[in-house]
Coordinates of N, CA, C and O in Angstrom, one line a residue:
X2 N 24.6 5.7 -8.7 CA 23.9 5.4 -9.9 C 24.8 4.8 -10.9 O 25.9 5.3 -11.1
X3 N 24.4 3.7 -11.5 CA 25.3 3.1 -12.6 C 24.9 3.7 -13.9 O 23.9 4.3 -14.2
X4 N 25.8 3.5 -14.9 CA 25.6 4.0 -16.3 C 24.3 3.4 -16.8 O 24.0 2.2 -16.6
X5 N 23.6 4.2 -17.5 CA 22.3 3.8 -18.1 C 21.2 3.8 -17.2 O 20.0 3.6 -17.6
X6 N 21.4 4.0 -15.9 CA 20.2 4.0 -14.9 C 19.7 5.4 -14.9 O 20.4 6.4 -14.8
X7 N 18.4 5.5 -14.9 CA 17.7 6.7 -14.8 C 17.9 7.4 -13.5 O 18.0 6.7 -12.5
X8 N 18.0 8.7 -13.5 CA 18.0 9.4 -12.1 C 16.8 9.1 -11.3 O 15.8 8.8 -11.8
X9 N 17.0 9.1 -10.0 CA 15.9 8.6 -9.1 C 14.6 9.4 -9.3 O 13.6 8.8 -9.1
X10 N 14.7 10.6 -9.6 CA 13.4 11.4 -9.8 C 12.7 10.9 -11.0 O 11.5 11.2 -11.1
X11 N 13.2 10.1 -11.9 CA 12.5 9.7 -13.1 C 12.1 8.2 -12.9 O 11.3 7.7 -13.7
X12 N 12.6 7.5 -11.9 CA 12.3 6.1 -11.8 C 10.8 6.0 -11.3 O 10.4 6.8 -10.5
X13 N 10.2 4.9 -11.7 CA 8.8 4.7 -11.3 C 8.8 3.6 -10.3 O 9.3 2.5 -10.5
X14 N 8.3 4.0 -9.1 CA 8.3 3.1 -7.9 C 6.9 2.7 -7.6 O 6.0 3.5 -7.4
X15 N 6.6 1.4 -7.5 CA 5.3 0.9 -7.2 C 5.3 0.5 -5.7 O 6.2 -0.2 -5.2
X16 N 4.3 0.8 -5.0 CA 4.0 0.3 -3.7 C 2.6 -0.3 -3.7 O 1.6 0.4 -4.1
X17 N 2.5 -1.6 -3.3 CA 1.2 -2.2 -3.3 C 0.7 -2.3 -1.9 O 1.4 -2.4 -0.9
X18 N -0.7 -1.9 -1.8 CA -1.3 -2.0 -0.5 C -2.8 -2.0 -0.7 O -3.3 -1.8 -1.7
X19 N -3.5 -2.4 0.4 CA -4.9 -2.4 0.5 C -5.4 -1.1 1.0 O -6.4 -0.6 0.6
X20 N -4.7 -0.6 2.0 CA -5.1 0.7 2.7 C -6.5 0.7 3.1 O -7.2 1.7 2.9
X21 N -7.0 -0.4 3.6 CA -8.4 -0.4 4.1 C -8.6 0.5 5.2 O -9.6 1.1 5.4
X22 N -7.6 0.6 6.1 CA -7.6 1.6 7.2 C -6.1 2.2 7.1 O -5.2 1.6 7.5
X23 N -6.1 3.4 6.7 CA -4.8 4.1 6.5 C -4.2 4.5 7.8 O -4.9 4.9 8.7
X24 N -2.9 4.2 8.0 CA -2.2 4.6 9.2 C -0.8 5.1 9.0 O -0.4 5.1 7.8
X25 N -0.1 5.5 10.1 CA 1.2 6.1 9.9 C 2.2 5.1 9.3 O 3.2 5.6 8.7
X26 N 2.0 3.8 9.4 CA 2.9 2.9 8.7 C 2.9 3.0 7.2 O 3.9 2.9 6.5
X27 N 1.7 3.1 6.7 CA 1.5 3.4 5.3 C 2.2 4.6 4.9 O 2.9 4.7 3.8
X28 N 2.0 5.7 5.6 CA 2.6 7.0 5.2 C 4.1 6.9 5.2 O 4.8 7.4 4.3
X29 N 4.7 6.2 6.2 CA 6.2 6.0 6.3 C 6.7 5.2 5.1 O 7.7 5.6 4.5
X30 N 5.9 4.2 4.7 CA 6.3 3.4 3.5 C 6.2 4.3 2.2 O 7.2 4.2 1.4
X31 N 5.2 5.1 2.1 CA 5.1 6.0 0.9 C 6.1 7.0 0.9 O 6.7 7.3 -0.2
X32 N 6.5 7.6 2.0 CA 7.5 8.5 2.1 C 8.9 8.0 1.7 O 9.6 8.6 0.9
X33 N 9.2 6.8 2.1 CA 10.4 6.1 1.8 C 10.4 5.8 0.3 O 11.5 6.0 -0.4
X34 N 9.3 5.4 -0.3 CA 9.3 5.1 -1.7 C 9.5 6.4 -2.5 O 10.1 6.4 -3.6
X35 N 8.9 7.5 -2.0 CA 9.0 8.8 -2.8 C 10.5 9.2 -2.9 O 10.9 9.8 -3.8
X36 N 11.3 8.8 -1.9 CA 12.7 9.1 -2.0 C 13.4 8.4 -3.1 O 14.5 8.8 -3.6
X37 N 12.7 7.4 -3.7 CA 13.4 6.6 -4.7 C 12.9 7.0 -6.1 O 13.5 6.7 -7.1
X38 N 11.7 7.8 -6.2 CA 11.2 8.2 -7.5 C 9.7 8.5 -7.4 O 9.2 8.8 -6.4
X39 N 9.1 8.5 -8.6 CA 7.7 8.7 -8.8 C 6.9 7.5 -8.2 O 7.2 6.3 -8.5
X40 N 6.0 7.8 -7.3 CA 5.3 6.7 -6.6 C 3.9 6.3 -7.3 O 3.1 7.2 -7.4
X41 N 3.8 5.1 -7.6 CA 2.6 4.6 -8.2 C 2.1 3.5 -7.2 O 2.7 2.6 -6.9
X42 N 0.9 3.8 -6.6 CA 0.3 2.9 -5.6 C -0.5 1.9 -6.3 O -1.4 2.3 -7.1
X43 N -0.2 0.6 -6.2 CA -1.1 -0.5 -6.7 C -2.1 -0.8 -5.6 O -1.6 -1.4 -4.5
X44 N -3.3 -0.4 -5.7 CA -4.3 -0.5 -4.7 C -5.2 -1.7 -4.9 O -5.8 -1.8 -6.0
X45 N -5.2 -2.6 -3.9 CA -6.0 -3.8 -4.0 C -7.5 -3.5 -4.2 O -8.1 -2.7 -3.5
X46 N -8.1 -4.2 -5.2 CA -9.5 -3.9 -5.4 C -10.4 -4.5 -4.3 O -10.0 -5.4 -3.6
X47 N -11.6 -4.0 -4.3 CA -12.6 -4.5 -3.2 C -12.8 -6.0 -3.4 O -12.9 -6.8 -2.4
X48 N -13.0 -6.5 -4.6 CA -13.2 -8.0 -4.8 C -12.0 -8.8 -4.3 O -12.3 -9.9 -3.8
X49 N -10.8 -8.3 -4.6 CA -9.7 -9.0 -4.1 C -9.6 -9.1 -2.6 O -9.2 -10.1 -2.1
X50 N -10.0 -8.0 -2.0 CA -9.9 -8.0 -0.5 C -11.0 -9.0 0.0 O -10.7 -9.7 0.9
X51 N -12.1 -9.0 -0.6 CA -13.2 -9.9 -0.2 C -12.7 -11.4 -0.4 O -12.9 -12.2 0.5
X52 N -12.1 -11.7 -1.5 CA -11.6 -13.0 -1.8 C -10.4 -13.4 -0.8 O -10.4 -14.5 -0.3
X53 N -9.5 -12.5 -0.6 CA -8.3 -12.9 0.2 C -8.4 -12.7 1.7 O -7.8 -13.4 2.5
X54 N -9.2 -11.7 2.1 CA -9.3 -11.4 3.5 C -10.6 -11.9 4.1 O -10.8 -12.0 5.3
X55 N -11.6 -12.0 3.2 CA -12.9 -12.6 3.7 C -13.9 -11.5 4.3 O -14.8 -11.9 5.0
X56 N -13.7 -10.3 4.0 CA -14.6 -9.3 4.5 C -14.6 -8.1 3.5 O -13.8 -7.9 2.7
X57 N -15.7 -7.3 3.7 CA -15.8 -6.1 2.9 C -14.9 -5.0 3.5 O -14.9 -4.8 4.7
X58 N -14.1 -4.3 2.7 CA -13.2 -3.3 3.2 C -14.1 -2.2 3.8 O -15.2 -1.9 3.4
X59 N -13.5 -1.5 4.8 CA -14.2 -0.4 5.6 C -14.5 0.7 4.6 O -15.5 1.4 4.7
X60 N -13.5 1.0 3.7 CA -13.7 2.0 2.7 C -13.6 1.4 1.3 O -12.8 0.4 1.1
X61 N -14.5 1.9 0.4 CA -14.4 1.3 -0.9 C -13.2 1.6 -1.7 O -12.4 2.5 -1.3
X62 N -13.0 0.9 -2.8 CA -11.8 1.2 -3.6 C -11.7 2.7 -4.0 O -10.7 3.4 -3.8
X63 N -12.9 3.3 -4.4 CA -12.9 4.7 -4.8 C -12.6 5.6 -3.7 O -11.8 6.6 -3.8
X64 N -13.0 5.3 -2.5 CA -12.7 6.1 -1.3 C -11.3 6.0 -0.9 O -10.6 7.0 -0.6
X65 N -10.7 4.8 -0.9 CA -9.3 4.6 -0.6 C -8.4 5.3 -1.6 O -7.4 5.9 -1.3
X66 N -8.8 5.2 -2.9 CA -8.0 5.8 -4.0 C -8.0 7.3 -3.8 O -7.0 8.0 -3.9
X67 N -9.2 7.9 -3.5 CA -9.2 9.4 -3.2 C -8.3 9.8 -2.1 O -7.6 10.9 -2.2
X68 N -8.3 9.1 -1.0 CA -7.4 9.4 0.1 C -6.0 9.3 -0.3 O -5.2 10.3 0.0
X69 N -5.6 8.2 -1.0 CA -4.2 8.1 -1.4 C -3.8 9.2 -2.3 O -2.7 9.7 -2.2
X70 N -4.7 9.5 -3.3 CA -4.3 10.6 -4.2 C -4.0 11.9 -3.6 O -3.4 12.8 -4.1
X71 N -4.6 12.1 -2.4 CA -4.4 13.4 -1.6 C -3.1 13.4 -0.8 O -2.7 14.5 -0.3
X72 N -2.4 12.3 -0.8 CA -1.2 12.2 0.0 C 0.0 12.8 -0.9 O 0.2 12.3 -2.1
X73 N 0.8 13.6 -0.4 CA 1.8 14.3 -1.2 C 2.9 13.3 -1.8 O 3.6 13.6 -2.7
X74 N 3.1 12.1 -1.2 CA 4.0 11.1 -1.6 C 3.5 10.3 -2.7 O 4.3 9.5 -3.3
X75 N 2.2 10.4 -3.1 CA 1.6 9.5 -4.1 C 1.4 10.3 -5.4 O 0.8 11.4 -5.4
X76 N 1.9 9.8 -6.5 CA 1.8 10.4 -7.8 C 0.6 9.8 -8.6 O 0.0 10.5 -9.5
X77 N 0.3 8.5 -8.4 CA -0.7 7.8 -9.2 C -1.2 6.6 -8.4 O -0.5 6.1 -7.6
X78 N -2.4 6.2 -8.7 CA -3.0 5.0 -8.0 C -3.6 4.2 -9.1 O -4.4 4.7 -9.9
X79 N -3.3 2.9 -9.1 CA -3.9 2.0 -10.1 C -4.4 0.7 -9.4 O -4.0 0.4 -8.3
X80 N -5.5 0.1 -9.9 CA -6.0 -1.1 -9.3 C -5.1 -2.3 -9.5 O -4.4 -2.4 -10.5
X81 N -5.2 -3.2 -8.5 CA -4.4 -4.4 -8.6 C -5.1 -5.6 -7.9 O -6.0 -5.4 -7.1
X82 N -4.6 -6.8 -8.2 CA -4.9 -8.0 -7.5 C -4.2 -8.1 -6.2 O -3.3 -7.3 -5.9
X83 N -4.4 -9.1 -5.5 CA -3.7 -9.3 -4.2 C -2.2 -9.4 -4.4 O -1.4 -8.8 -3.6
X84 N -1.8 -10.3 -5.3 CA -0.4 -10.4 -5.6 C 0.0 -9.6 -6.8 O -0.7 -9.6 -7.8
X85 N 1.2 -9.0 -6.8 CA 1.7 -8.2 -7.9 C 2.6 -9.1 -8.7 O 3.4 -9.8 -8.2
X86 N 2.3 -9.1 -10.0 CA 3.2 -9.9 -10.9 C 3.9 -9.0 -11.8 O 3.6 -7.8 -12.0
X87 N 5.0 -9.5 -12.4 CA 5.9 -8.7 -13.3 C 5.1 -8.0 -14.4 O 5.4 -6.9 -14.8
X88 N 4.0 -8.7 -14.9 CA 3.2 -8.1 -16.0 C 2.7 -6.7 -15.6 O 2.6 -5.8 -16.4
X89 N 2.2 -6.6 -14.4 CA 1.7 -5.3 -13.9 C 2.8 -4.2 -13.9 O 2.6 -3.1 -14.2
X90 N 4.0 -4.6 -13.4 CA 5.1 -3.7 -13.4 C 5.4 -3.3 -14.8 O 5.7 -2.0 -15.1
X91 N 5.4 -4.2 -15.8 CA 5.7 -3.8 -17.2 C 4.7 -2.9 -17.7 O 5.0 -1.9 -18.4
X92 N 3.4 -3.2 -17.5 CA 2.3 -2.4 -18.0 C 2.3 -1.0 -17.6 O 2.0 -0.1 -18.3
X93 N 2.8 -0.7 -16.3 CA 2.8 0.6 -15.8 C 4.3 1.2 -15.8 O 4.5 2.2 -15.1
X94 N 5.2 0.5 -16.5 CA 6.6 1.0 -16.6 C 7.3 1.2 -15.3 O 7.9 2.2 -15.0
X95 N 7.1 0.2 -14.4 CA 7.6 0.3 -13.0 C 9.1 -0.2 -13.0 O 9.4 -1.3 -13.5
X96 N 9.9 0.5 -12.3 CA 11.3 0.1 -12.2 C 11.5 -0.7 -11.0 O 12.3 -1.7 -11.0
X97 N 10.9 -0.4 -9.8 CA 11.0 -1.1 -8.6 C 9.7 -1.2 -7.9 O 8.9 -0.3 -7.9
X98 N 9.5 -2.4 -7.2 CA 8.4 -2.6 -6.3 C 8.9 -2.5 -4.9 O 9.9 -3.1 -4.5
X99 N 8.3 -1.6 -4.1 CA 8.7 -1.4 -2.7 C 7.6 -2.1 -1.8 O 6.4 -1.9 -2.0
X100 N 8.1 -2.9 -0.9 CA 7.2 -3.7 0.0 C 7.9 -3.9 1.3 O 9.0 -3.8 1.5
X101 N 7.0 -4.3 2.3 CA 7.5 -4.6 3.6 C 8.1 -6.0 3.6 O 8.0 -6.7 2.6
X102 N 8.7 -6.4 4.7 CA 9.4 -7.7 4.8 C 8.5 -8.9 4.6 O 9.1 -10.0 4.4
X103 N 7.2 -8.7 4.6 CA 6.3 -9.9 4.4 C 6.0 -10.1 3.0 O 5.0 -10.7 2.7
X104 N 6.8 -9.6 2.1 CA 6.5 -9.7 0.6 C 6.3 -11.1 0.2 O 7.1 -12.0 0.5
X105 N 5.2 -11.3 -0.6 CA 5.0 -12.6 -1.2 C 4.8 -12.5 -2.7 O 4.4 -13.5 -3.4
X106 N 5.0 -11.3 -3.2 CA 4.8 -11.0 -4.6 C 5.9 -11.7 -5.5 O 7.1 -11.7 -5.1
X107 N 5.5 -12.4 -6.5 CA 6.5 -13.1 -7.3 C 7.2 -12.2 -8.3 O 7.0 -12.2 -9.5
X108 N 8.1 -11.3 -7.7 CA 8.8 -10.3 -8.5 C 10.3 -10.6 -8.5 O 10.8 -11.0 -7.4
X109 N 11.0 -10.4 -9.6 CA 12.5 -10.7 -9.6 C 13.2 -9.8 -8.5 O 12.8 -8.7 -8.3
X110 N 14.2 -10.4 -7.9 CA 14.9 -9.7 -6.8 C 15.4 -8.3 -7.2 O 15.5 -7.4 -6.4
X111 N 15.8 -8.2 -8.5 CA 16.4 -6.9 -9.0 C 15.4 -5.8 -9.2 O 15.7 -4.7 -9.4
X112 N 14.1 -6.2 -9.0 CA 13.0 -5.2 -9.2 C 12.3 -5.0 -7.8 O 11.3 -4.4 -7.7
X113 N 12.9 -5.5 -6.7 CA 12.3 -5.5 -5.4 C 13.1 -4.8 -4.4 O 14.3 -5.0 -4.2
X114 N 12.5 -3.9 -3.6 CA 13.1 -3.2 -2.5 C 12.2 -3.6 -1.2 O 11.0 -3.3 -1.2
X115 N 12.9 -4.2 -0.3 CA 12.2 -4.6 0.9 C 12.5 -3.6 2.0 O 13.7 -3.3 2.3
X116 N 11.5 -3.0 2.6 CA 11.6 -2.0 3.7 C 11.0 -2.6 5.0 O 10.0 -3.3 4.9
X117 N 11.6 -2.3 6.1 CA 11.0 -2.7 7.4 C 9.6 -2.2 7.6 O 9.3 -1.0 7.2
X118 N 8.7 -3.0 8.2 CA 7.4 -2.5 8.5 C 7.5 -1.6 9.8 O 8.4 -1.8 10.6
X119 N 6.5 -0.8 10.0 CA 6.5 0.1 11.2 C 6.0 -0.8 12.3 O 4.9 -1.4 12.2
X120 N 6.8 -0.9 13.4 CA 6.4 -1.8 14.5 C 5.1 -1.3 15.2 O 5.0 -0.1 15.3
X121 N 4.3 -2.3 15.6 CA 3.2 -1.9 16.5 C 1.9 -1.4 15.7 O 1.0 -1.0 16.4
X122 N 1.9 -1.4 14.4 CA 0.8 -1.0 13.7 C 0.6 -1.8 12.4 O 1.5 -2.2 11.8
X123 N -0.7 -2.0 12.2 CA -1.1 -2.7 10.9 C -2.6 -2.3 10.9 O -3.2 -1.9 11.8
X124 N -3.2 -2.6 9.7 CA -4.7 -2.4 9.6 C -5.4 -3.3 10.6 O -6.4 -3.0 11.2
X125 N -4.9 -4.6 10.8 CA -5.5 -5.5 11.7 C -5.4 -5.0 13.1 O -6.3 -5.1 13.9
X126 N -4.2 -4.5 13.5 CA -4.0 -3.9 14.8 C -5.0 -2.7 15.0 O -5.5 -2.5 16.1
X127 N -5.1 -1.9 14.0 CA -6.0 -0.7 14.1 C -7.4 -1.2 14.3 O -8.2 -0.6 15.1
X128 N -7.9 -2.2 13.6 CA -9.2 -2.8 13.8 C -9.4 -3.2 15.2 O -10.5 -2.9 15.8
X129 N -8.4 -3.8 15.8 CA -8.5 -4.3 17.2 C -8.6 -3.1 18.2 O -9.4 -3.1 19.1
X130 N -7.9 -2.0 17.9 CA -8.0 -0.8 18.7 C -9.4 -0.2 18.6 O -9.9 0.3 19.6
X131 N -10.0 -0.2 17.4 CA -11.3 0.4 17.2 C -12.3 -0.5 18.0 O -13.2 0.0 18.7
X132 N -12.2 -1.8 17.9 CA -13.1 -2.7 18.7 C -13.0 -2.4 20.2 O -14.0 -2.3 20.9
X133 N -11.8 -2.3 20.7 CA -11.5 -1.9 22.1 C -12.1 -0.6 22.4 O -12.8 -0.5 23.5
X134 N -12.0 0.4 21.6 CA -12.5 1.7 21.9 C -14.1 1.7 21.9 O -14.7 2.3 22.8
X135 N -14.6 0.9 21.0 CA -16.1 0.8 20.9 C -16.6 0.1 22.2 O -17.6 0.5 22.7
X136 N -15.8 -0.9 22.7 CA -16.2 -1.6 24.0 C -16.1 -0.6 25.1 O -17.1 -0.6 26.0
X137 N -15.1 0.2 25.1 CA -15.1 1.2 26.2 C -16.2 2.3 26.1 O -16.8 2.6 27.2
X138 N -16.6 2.6 24.9 CA -17.7 3.6 24.7 C -19.0 2.9 25.2 O -19.8 3.5 25.9
X139 N -19.1 1.6 24.9 CA -20.3 0.9 25.3 C -20.4 0.8 26.9 O -21.5 0.9 27.4
X140 N -19.3 0.7 27.6 CA -19.2 0.6 29.0 C -19.5 2.0 29.6 O -19.9 2.1 30.7
X141 N -19.1 3.1 28.9 CA -19.2 4.4 29.4 C -19.9 5.3 28.4 O -19.3 6.3 27.9
X142 N -21.3 5.1 28.2 CA -21.9 5.9 27.2 C -22.0 7.3 27.7 O -22.1 7.6 28.9
X143 N -21.9 8.3 26.7 CA -21.9 9.7 27.0 C -23.2 10.3 27.1 O -24.1 10.0 26.4

């Protein structure tokens, strides 16, 4: 820790996510962020998901927020657009933005922590698994 830097337990760490289908990769990211300080999740709004991904999220913003607030690594959840801009960080007094290696947010490097994504899982991958499971159920109704 350098002079003038707040202890890690006081730093505010933002993690942005859609969390349309929550999975262990999200939990690992939140756990890593919690080691850096207080975790504020910037949760993508339903309208932004419809605009950027082209579909209605499986769970509404309110439902996703409720789930995230129940996770011990999450201290606060705030709505956000698809891309996080420095203004949002300033508004919520955020010290660092934590994101996976696919970061496209226009954030200064000194406010950004890039963490590796969990291999083999994403919300898109999870959707494919659900479709596969539904096809299996259709082939073998109980």
